[in-house]
């Protein structure tokens, strides 16, 4: 399942998509993220499965643009810590 | 105060009807498992009671300031006249905004999973795209033939394009909320959409248009068009695959549904059951599955 966390507003679209079919729940993103936006929980969108997956914390979902700003300087941008840390490549940013 | 003034002040145009339904032909006493789903939304609350996976009773009421009492009331109204005491319920799942504040629910599940599951029950396994237009947010959901979510997107940062926005417009233009859809379609041609996507600004924009001598219907059409446009943009991110269905309160507004269909070039399925209960229905279906899982788990451990 592709879970899109974030929002769209007048200034653009800010979504982090987590592919739960690829995510193995290893938690590397949780450790890599300097803003602490990830957590590993039971998949909230598939209540009958027992798999643990990465999700974006509730309190970051409506301000993800600002939570992620630290890793997204204008100009030259280094690889994002979360996507770089994710071995199965389950994380994608829309902006 | 004259009588005319008194009536005008009493009339609340936004106020929609609460309702309840039950299947008299079903005997709950013979049911092996009774599952309940309660969807405490931002504007309305629904309770759905199922006997062995068959729809038995439901209610749809306004949500109060307290999620727990709103959930209790919804369940009480659904069960009234059935003679079923609340203790007979085997498993209860809560969903919606207020889901975490319902102490008598065994489990809380997000409304996205519940709406996909509920839509699958209402419209059948051909449904692949579900648009839930709720009271205070809007969700675009893609699901598989079993009602399992495959991709979703939620817009809950803004009330534009939601039931609450519609209530505000109905009140401003003094048109009863049930008549908003047909009234907005009574125009010879489509007006340009309002430019604001925010409810508060759309309200002041609508006022401005009224001052320019626009008719109420034209302002409504313009607002509905902007709402449809916004929703279609949201849908395009997850992609639309046939069959397409709309759930939630706004699915009863023909003015919005028709405009979304025109923009997408896809017709929405016609519901056989009230699409506003989709969330609670999905929760009840999850309750049934979880109850069965619990039973088989107990059987295995021998307790």
Short mmCIF file of C-alpha atoms in Angstrom, two decimals:
data_model
loop_
_atom_site.label_atom_id
_atom_site.label_comp_id
_atom_site.label_asym_id
_atom_site.label_seq_id
_atom_site.Cartn_x
_atom_site.Cartn_y
_atom_site.Cartn_z
CA UNK A 1 0.00 0.00 0.00
CA UNK A 2 1.15 3.51 -0.76
CA UNK A 3 0.45 5.74 2.23
CA UNK A 4 0.63 9.46 1.46
CA UNK A 5 1.20 11.62 4.52
CA UNK A 6 1.09 15.37 4.25
CA UNK A 7 -1.07 17.96 2.54
CA UNK A 8 -1.54 20.27 -0.36
CA UNK A 9 -1.99 23.98 0.14
CA UNK A 10 -1.67 27.22 -1.80
CA UNK A 11 2.12 27.00 -1.85
CA UNK A 12 2.46 23.44 -3.15
CA UNK A 13 2.12 19.73 -2.48
CA UNK A 14 3.95 18.27 0.49
CA UNK A 15 3.63 14.52 0.74
CA UNK A 16 5.84 11.74 2.02
CA UNK A 17 4.79 8.45 0.46
CA UNK A 18 5.66 5.26 2.30
CA UNK A 19 5.28 2.02 0.35
CA UNK A 20 4.23 -0.45 3.02
CA UNK A 21 4.77 -3.41 0.67
CA UNK A 22 8.46 -2.48 0.52
CA UNK A 23 8.86 -1.26 4.13
CA UNK A 24 10.24 -3.98 6.40
CA UNK A 25 9.81 -2.07 9.65
CA UNK A 26 13.56 -1.97 10.35
CA UNK A 27 13.41 1.52 11.83
CA UNK A 28 16.47 2.93 10.05
CA UNK A 29 14.45 6.02 9.04
CA UNK A 30 13.48 6.66 12.67
CA UNK A 31 17.16 6.85 13.63
CA UNK A 32 18.18 8.82 10.53
CA UNK A 33 15.57 11.60 10.72
CA UNK A 34 16.84 14.68 12.59
CA UNK A 35 13.28 16.02 13.01
CA UNK A 36 11.96 12.75 14.46
CA UNK A 37 8.97 12.49 12.11
CA UNK A 38 8.92 8.68 11.71
CA UNK A 39 7.73 5.96 14.03
CA UNK A 40 7.29 2.19 13.67
CA UNK A 41 3.81 0.90 14.50
CA UNK A 42 1.29 -1.72 13.40
CA UNK A 43 -0.03 -0.70 9.96
CA UNK A 44 -2.96 1.62 10.79
CA UNK A 45 -4.51 1.22 7.33
CA UNK A 46 -4.52 -2.58 7.34
CA UNK A 47 -5.86 -3.50 10.80
CA UNK A 48 -6.03 -7.23 10.09
CA UNK A 49 -2.34 -7.55 9.18
CA UNK A 50 0.21 -7.89 11.93
CA UNK A 51 3.08 -6.24 10.08
CA UNK A 52 5.03 -3.36 11.66
CA UNK A 53 5.68 -0.45 9.31
CA UNK A 54 7.04 3.09 9.32
CA UNK A 55 4.48 5.90 9.53
CA UNK A 56 4.73 9.68 9.86
CA UNK A 57 3.83 10.81 13.37
CA UNK A 58 0.39 12.36 13.66
CA UNK A 59 1.62 15.75 14.88
CA UNK A 60 3.94 16.18 11.88
CA UNK A 61 1.39 15.39 9.17
CA UNK A 62 -0.04 18.89 8.93
CA UNK A 63 3.30 20.70 9.06
CA UNK A 64 5.54 18.31 7.18
CA UNK A 65 6.88 21.09 4.96
CA UNK A 66 8.38 22.74 8.03
CA UNK A 67 9.43 19.52 9.76
CA UNK A 68 11.43 18.52 6.67
CA UNK A 69 12.83 22.00 5.96
CA UNK A 70 16.04 21.20 7.84
CA UNK A 71 17.05 18.60 5.22
CA UNK A 72 15.89 20.63 2.22
CA UNK A 73 18.03 23.73 1.85
CA UNK A 74 17.59 25.78 -1.31
CA UNK A 75 20.43 25.39 -3.73
CA UNK A 76 22.53 22.26 -3.58
CA UNK A 77 20.69 19.56 -1.74
CA UNK A 78 22.43 16.57 -0.18
CA UNK A 79 20.60 13.20 -0.27
CA UNK A 80 17.78 13.07 2.29
CA UNK A 81 18.80 11.09 5.40
CA UNK A 82 15.53 9.11 5.46
CA UNK A 83 15.55 8.00 1.83
CA UNK A 84 19.29 7.29 2.00
CA UNK A 85 18.86 5.16 5.13
CA UNK A 86 15.93 3.18 3.75
CA UNK A 87 17.36 0.01 2.27
CA UNK A 88 14.18 -1.26 0.57
CA UNK A 89 13.62 2.28 -0.87
CA UNK A 90 10.14 2.61 0.53
CA UNK A 91 10.21 6.39 1.16
CA UNK A 92 9.54 9.08 -1.45
CA UNK A 93 9.11 12.84 -1.06
CA UNK A 94 6.85 14.80 -3.41
CA UNK A 95 8.77 18.09 -3.13
CA UNK B 1 -41.62 40.43 17.49
CA UNK B 2 -43.89 39.64 14.58
CA UNK B 3 -44.54 36.04 13.67
CA UNK B 4 -42.69 36.32 10.35
CA UNK B 5 -39.55 37.58 12.08
CA UNK B 6 -39.75 34.81 14.66
CA UNK B 7 -39.98 32.06 12.02
CA UNK B 8 -37.15 33.53 9.96
CA UNK B 9 -34.93 33.58 13.02
CA UNK B 10 -35.82 30.05 13.98
CA UNK B 11 -35.07 28.53 10.59
CA UNK B 12 -31.65 26.91 10.42
CA UNK B 13 -30.84 26.28 6.79
CA UNK B 14 -27.72 24.22 7.43
CA UNK B 15 -29.55 21.74 9.65
CA UNK B 16 -29.79 18.32 8.01
CA UNK B 17 -32.11 15.55 9.14
CA UNK B 18 -30.96 12.87 11.58
CA UNK B 19 -32.23 9.39 10.77
CA UNK B 20 -32.20 5.74 11.73
CA UNK B 21 -33.15 2.44 10.09
CA UNK B 22 -33.53 -1.22 11.05
CA UNK B 23 -34.28 -4.48 9.31
CA UNK B 24 -37.43 -5.79 11.01
CA UNK B 25 -37.21 -9.15 9.22
CA UNK B 26 -33.92 -10.05 10.90
CA UNK B 27 -34.02 -11.85 14.24
CA UNK B 28 -30.94 -10.78 16.20
CA UNK B 29 -31.54 -13.46 18.83
CA UNK B 30 -30.54 -16.12 16.31
CA UNK B 31 -27.33 -14.36 15.30
CA UNK B 32 -24.04 -16.03 16.16
CA UNK B 33 -22.06 -12.83 16.25
CA UNK B 34 -23.12 -9.20 16.64
CA UNK B 35 -20.62 -6.61 15.50
CA UNK B 36 -20.93 -2.84 15.80
CA UNK B 37 -19.08 0.00 14.09
CA UNK B 38 -19.32 3.58 15.31
CA UNK B 39 -18.00 6.44 13.20
CA UNK B 40 -17.70 9.63 15.24
CA UNK B 41 -17.02 12.24 12.60
CA UNK B 42 -16.44 15.95 12.93
CA UNK B 43 -20.02 16.79 11.93
CA UNK B 44 -22.07 13.57 12.06
CA UNK B 45 -21.87 10.28 13.96
CA UNK B 46 -23.08 6.94 12.67
CA UNK B 47 -23.58 3.60 14.38
CA UNK B 48 -24.02 0.39 12.38
CA UNK B 49 -25.12 -2.93 13.90
CA UNK B 50 -24.51 -6.14 11.97
CA UNK B 51 -25.72 -9.68 12.71
CA UNK B 52 -23.45 -12.35 11.20
CA UNK B 53 -22.25 -9.86 8.60
CA UNK B 54 -25.76 -8.75 7.61
CA UNK B 55 -26.82 -5.14 8.01
CA UNK B 56 -29.30 -5.01 10.90
CA UNK B 57 -29.65 -1.40 12.05
CA UNK B 58 -28.03 2.00 11.71
CA UNK B 59 -28.36 5.61 12.82
CA UNK B 60 -26.89 8.92 11.72
CA UNK B 61 -26.89 11.81 14.16
CA UNK B 62 -25.10 15.08 14.76
CA UNK B 63 -21.83 14.87 16.67
CA UNK B 64 -21.88 16.80 19.93
CA UNK B 65 -18.94 18.32 21.73
CA UNK B 66 -18.20 15.01 23.48
CA UNK B 67 -17.19 11.99 21.37
CA UNK B 68 -18.13 9.47 24.04
CA UNK B 69 -21.72 10.68 24.49
CA UNK B 70 -22.13 11.12 20.72
CA UNK B 71 -21.09 7.50 20.21
CA UNK B 72 -23.37 6.32 23.00
CA UNK B 73 -26.33 8.23 21.58
CA UNK B 74 -25.73 6.89 18.07
CA UNK B 75 -25.70 3.31 19.34
CA UNK B 76 -28.77 3.84 21.52
CA UNK B 77 -30.75 5.26 18.60
CA UNK B 78 -29.66 2.42 16.30
CA UNK B 79 -30.72 -0.18 18.87
CA UNK B 80 -34.00 1.43 19.93
CA UNK B 81 -37.12 -0.61 19.07
CA UNK B 82 -34.96 -3.67 18.34
CA UNK B 83 -35.04 -4.88 21.94
CA UNK B 84 -31.35 -5.71 21.74
CA UNK B 85 -29.45 -4.77 24.93
CA UNK B 86 -25.99 -3.27 24.45
CA UNK B 87 -24.39 -6.17 26.34
CA UNK B 88 -25.24 -8.49 23.42
CA UNK B 89 -22.68 -6.77 21.20
CA UNK B 90 -19.71 -9.11 20.71
CA UNK B 91 -17.22 -6.66 19.25
CA UNK B 92 -17.25 -2.90 18.80
CA UNK B 93 -14.88 -0.90 16.59
CA UNK B 94 -14.67 2.89 16.62
CA UNK B 95 -13.54 5.06 13.73
CA UNK B 96 -13.53 8.72 12.68
CA UNK B 97 -12.10 11.81 14.35
CA UNK B 98 -13.41 10.92 17.79
CA UNK B 99 -12.36 7.26 17.69
CA UNK B 100 -9.72 7.45 20.43
CA UNK B 101 -12.15 8.84 23.02
CA UNK B 102 -14.60 5.95 23.05
CA UNK B 103 -13.83 3.77 26.07
CA UNK B 104 -16.36 1.02 25.28
CA UNK B 105 -14.80 0.23 21.88
CA UNK B 106 -12.46 -2.78 21.73
CA UNK B 107 -10.42 -1.22 18.95
CA UNK B 108 -10.02 2.07 17.07
CA UNK B 109 -9.30 1.90 13.33
CA UNK B 110 -8.59 4.82 10.97
CA UNK B 111 -11.53 5.93 8.85
CA UNK B 112 -9.55 5.45 5.64
CA UNK B 113 -9.42 1.67 6.09
CA UNK B 114 -13.07 1.66 7.19
CA UNK B 115 -14.37 3.69 4.25
CA UNK B 116 -12.64 1.43 1.73
CA UNK B 117 -14.09 -1.64 3.43
CA UNK B 118 -17.55 -0.08 3.73
CA UNK B 119 -17.58 1.03 0.09
CA UNK B 120 -16.61 -2.50 -0.91
CA UNK B 121 -19.70 -3.80 0.93
CA UNK B 122 -22.06 -1.12 -0.43
CA UNK B 123 -20.92 -1.06 -4.06
CA UNK B 124 -19.39 -4.52 -4.49
CA UNK B 125 -15.88 -5.68 -5.38
CA UNK B 126 -15.64 -3.68 -8.62
CA UNK B 127 -15.00 -0.45 -6.68
CA UNK B 128 -11.37 0.60 -7.09
CA UNK B 129 -11.51 4.30 -6.25
CA UNK B 130 -13.37 5.77 -3.29
CA UNK B 131 -13.79 9.43 -2.61
CA UNK B 132 -14.95 10.13 0.92
CA UNK B 133 -16.30 13.63 1.30
CA UNK B 134 -16.77 14.11 4.98
CA UNK B 135 -17.73 16.90 7.31
CA UNK B 136 -14.31 18.39 7.73
CA UNK B 137 -11.96 16.57 5.38
CA UNK B 138 -11.79 14.82 2.09
CA UNK B 139 -10.06 11.51 1.32
CA UNK B 140 -9.11 9.94 -1.98
CA UNK B 141 -8.67 6.17 -1.56
CA UNK B 142 -7.68 3.42 -3.97
CA UNK B 143 -8.51 -0.13 -2.95
CA UNK B 144 -8.47 -3.69 -4.26
CA UNK B 145 -11.37 -6.09 -4.83
CA UNK B 146 -11.49 -7.02 -1.15
CA UNK B 147 -11.72 -3.44 0.08
CA UNK B 148 -8.09 -3.30 1.18
CA UNK B 149 -6.46 0.13 0.83
CA UNK B 150 -3.71 0.30 -1.83
CA UNK B 151 -3.12 4.05 -1.98
CA UNK B 152 -4.64 7.02 -0.20
CA UNK B 153 -4.45 10.70 0.30
CA UNK B 154 -6.22 12.85 2.86
CA UNK B 155 -6.86 16.55 2.91
CA UNK B 156 -7.72 17.57 6.44
CA UNK B 157 -5.85 20.84 6.60
CA UNK B 158 -8.70 22.87 5.23
CA UNK B 159 -12.49 22.70 5.30
CA UNK B 160 -13.02 23.83 1.71
CA UNK B 161 -14.77 21.12 -0.26
CA UNK B 162 -16.38 19.54 2.77
CA UNK B 163 -19.75 19.24 4.46
CA UNK B 164 -18.96 22.03 6.88
CA UNK B 165 -18.24 24.36 3.96
CA UNK B 166 -21.61 23.43 2.46
CA UNK B 167 -23.37 24.18 5.76
CA UNK B 168 -21.78 27.63 5.84
CA UNK B 169 -22.97 28.37 2.28
CA UNK B 170 -26.49 27.05 2.91
CA UNK B 171 -26.79 29.32 5.93
CA UNK B 172 -25.37 32.35 4.11
CA UNK B 173 -27.66 31.98 1.10
CA UNK B 174 -30.64 30.79 3.16
CA UNK B 175 -31.24 27.68 1.08
CA UNK B 176 -32.04 24.46 2.99
CA UNK B 177 -29.03 22.15 2.77
CA UNK B 178 -30.97 19.36 1.00
CA UNK B 179 -31.90 21.81 -1.80
CA UNK B 180 -28.37 23.09 -2.39
CA UNK B 181 -27.50 20.45 -5.03
CA UNK B 182 -30.61 20.79 -7.22
CA UNK B 183 -30.56 24.62 -6.87
CA UNK B 184 -26.94 24.80 -8.04
CA UNK B 185 -27.86 22.75 -11.14
CA UNK B 186 -30.83 24.91 -12.08
CA UNK B 187 -28.65 27.28 -14.12
CA UNK B 188 -28.65 27.51 -17.93
CA UNK B 189 -24.85 27.52 -17.98
CA UNK B 190 -21.97 26.98 -15.55
CA UNK B 191 -20.70 30.11 -13.78
CA UNK B 192 -16.94 30.60 -13.24
CA UNK B 193 -15.78 28.95 -9.99
CA UNK B 194 -15.05 31.07 -6.91
CA UNK B 195 -11.30 31.60 -6.70
CA UNK B 196 -10.90 31.02 -2.97
CA UNK B 197 -10.45 27.52 -1.68
CA UNK B 198 -10.80 28.57 1.96
CA UNK B 199 -14.32 28.47 3.43
CA UNK B 200 -13.94 31.75 5.29
CA UNK B 201 -12.69 33.59 2.20
CA UNK B 202 -15.16 31.81 -0.08
CA UNK B 203 -17.91 33.13 2.19
CA UNK B 204 -16.77 36.73 1.80
CA UNK B 205 -16.30 36.17 -1.93
CA UNK B 206 -19.85 34.80 -2.17
CA UNK B 207 -21.13 37.89 -0.37
CA UNK B 208 -19.30 40.08 -2.89
CA UNK B 209 -20.90 38.18 -5.77
CA UNK B 210 -24.36 38.65 -4.25
CA UNK B 211 -23.67 42.39 -4.12
CA UNK B 212 -22.89 42.23 -7.85
CA UNK B 213 -26.43 40.96 -8.32
CA UNK B 214 -25.59 37.31 -8.90
CA UNK B 215 -28.51 35.02 -8.13
CA UNK B 216 -28.26 32.66 -5.14
CA UNK B 217 -28.24 29.72 -7.53
CA UNK B 218 -25.37 31.15 -9.51
CA UNK B 219 -23.29 31.72 -6.37
CA UNK B 220 -24.02 28.16 -5.25
CA UNK B 221 -23.09 26.80 -8.67
CA UNK B 222 -19.86 28.73 -8.52
CA UNK B 223 -19.07 27.38 -5.06
CA UNK B 224 -19.95 23.78 -5.98
CA UNK B 225 -17.75 24.03 -9.06
CA UNK B 226 -14.77 25.22 -7.01
CA UNK B 227 -15.38 22.38 -4.56
CA UNK B 228 -15.53 19.77 -7.34
CA UNK B 229 -12.38 21.20 -8.90
CA UNK B 230 -10.47 20.93 -5.64
CA UNK B 231 -11.58 17.37 -5.07
CA UNK B 232 -10.66 16.28 -8.58
CA UNK B 233 -7.15 17.68 -8.06
CA UNK B 234 -6.85 15.55 -4.93
CA UNK B 235 -8.10 12.49 -6.80
CA UNK B 236 -5.67 12.96 -9.66
CA UNK B 237 -2.76 12.39 -7.26
CA UNK B 238 -3.85 8.85 -6.45
CA UNK B 239 -5.32 8.27 -9.92
CA UNK B 240 -8.86 7.25 -10.79
CA UNK B 241 -9.53 3.65 -11.75
CA UNK B 242 -13.06 2.44 -12.51
CA UNK B 243 -15.35 1.78 -10.71
CA UNK B 244 -15.53 5.04 -8.90
CA UNK B 245 -17.71 5.71 -5.84
CA UNK B 246 -18.35 8.61 -3.48
CA UNK B 247 -19.10 8.12 0.20
CA UNK B 248 -19.81 10.51 3.06
CA UNK B 249 -22.47 13.19 3.44
CA UNK B 250 -21.56 15.20 0.34
CA UNK B 251 -22.30 12.17 -1.86
CA UNK B 252 -25.95 13.15 -1.40
CA UNK B 253 -25.36 16.54 -2.98
CA UNK B 254 -26.18 16.06 -6.64
CA UNK B 255 -24.65 19.46 -7.52
CA UNK B 256 -21.20 18.31 -6.40
CA UNK B 257 -21.47 14.71 -7.64
CA UNK B 258 -22.53 15.76 -11.17
CA UNK B 259 -19.70 18.29 -11.41
CA UNK B 260 -17.07 15.79 -10.22
CA UNK B 261 -18.38 13.26 -12.76
CA UNK B 262 -18.15 15.84 -15.56
CA UNK B 263 -14.60 16.82 -14.63
CA UNK B 264 -13.39 13.22 -14.32
CA UNK B 265 -15.36 11.91 -17.27
CA UNK B 266 -16.28 8.95 -15.08
CA UNK B 267 -19.69 8.24 -13.60
CA UNK B 268 -19.96 7.45 -9.89
CA UNK B 269 -21.75 4.22 -8.92
CA UNK B 270 -25.28 4.54 -7.58
CA UNK B 271 -25.44 3.31 -3.97
CA UNK B 272 -27.81 0.55 -2.85
CA UNK B 273 -27.32 1.51 0.82
CA UNK B 274 -26.92 4.98 2.34
CA UNK B 275 -23.31 5.98 1.47
CA UNK B 276 -23.04 8.20 4.54
CA UNK B 277 -22.75 5.13 6.79
CA UNK B 278 -19.79 3.67 4.82
CA UNK B 279 -17.27 4.43 7.58
CA UNK B 280 -19.31 2.89 10.39
CA UNK B 281 -20.23 -0.04 8.13
CA UNK B 282 -16.55 -0.71 7.43
CA UNK B 283 -15.83 -0.53 11.16
CA UNK B 284 -18.59 -3.09 11.83
CA UNK B 285 -17.10 -5.40 9.17
CA UNK B 286 -13.67 -5.09 10.82
CA UNK B 287 -15.34 -5.80 14.18
CA UNK B 288 -16.76 -9.02 12.73
CA UNK B 289 -13.37 -10.09 11.36
CA UNK B 290 -11.61 -9.26 14.64
CA UNK B 291 -14.23 -11.12 16.67
CA UNK B 292 -13.79 -14.22 14.53
CA UNK B 293 -10.03 -13.93 14.86
CA UNK B 294 -10.39 -13.69 18.64
CA UNK B 295 -12.64 -16.76 18.73
CA UNK B 296 -10.27 -18.87 16.64
CA UNK B 297 -7.35 -17.66 18.77
CA UNK B 298 -9.15 -18.77 21.94
CA UNK B 299 -9.99 -22.13 20.39
CA UNK B 300 -6.34 -22.72 19.58
CA UNK B 301 -5.06 -21.92 23.07
CA UNK B 302 -7.95 -23.90 24.57
CA UNK B 303 -9.19 -21.10 26.83
#
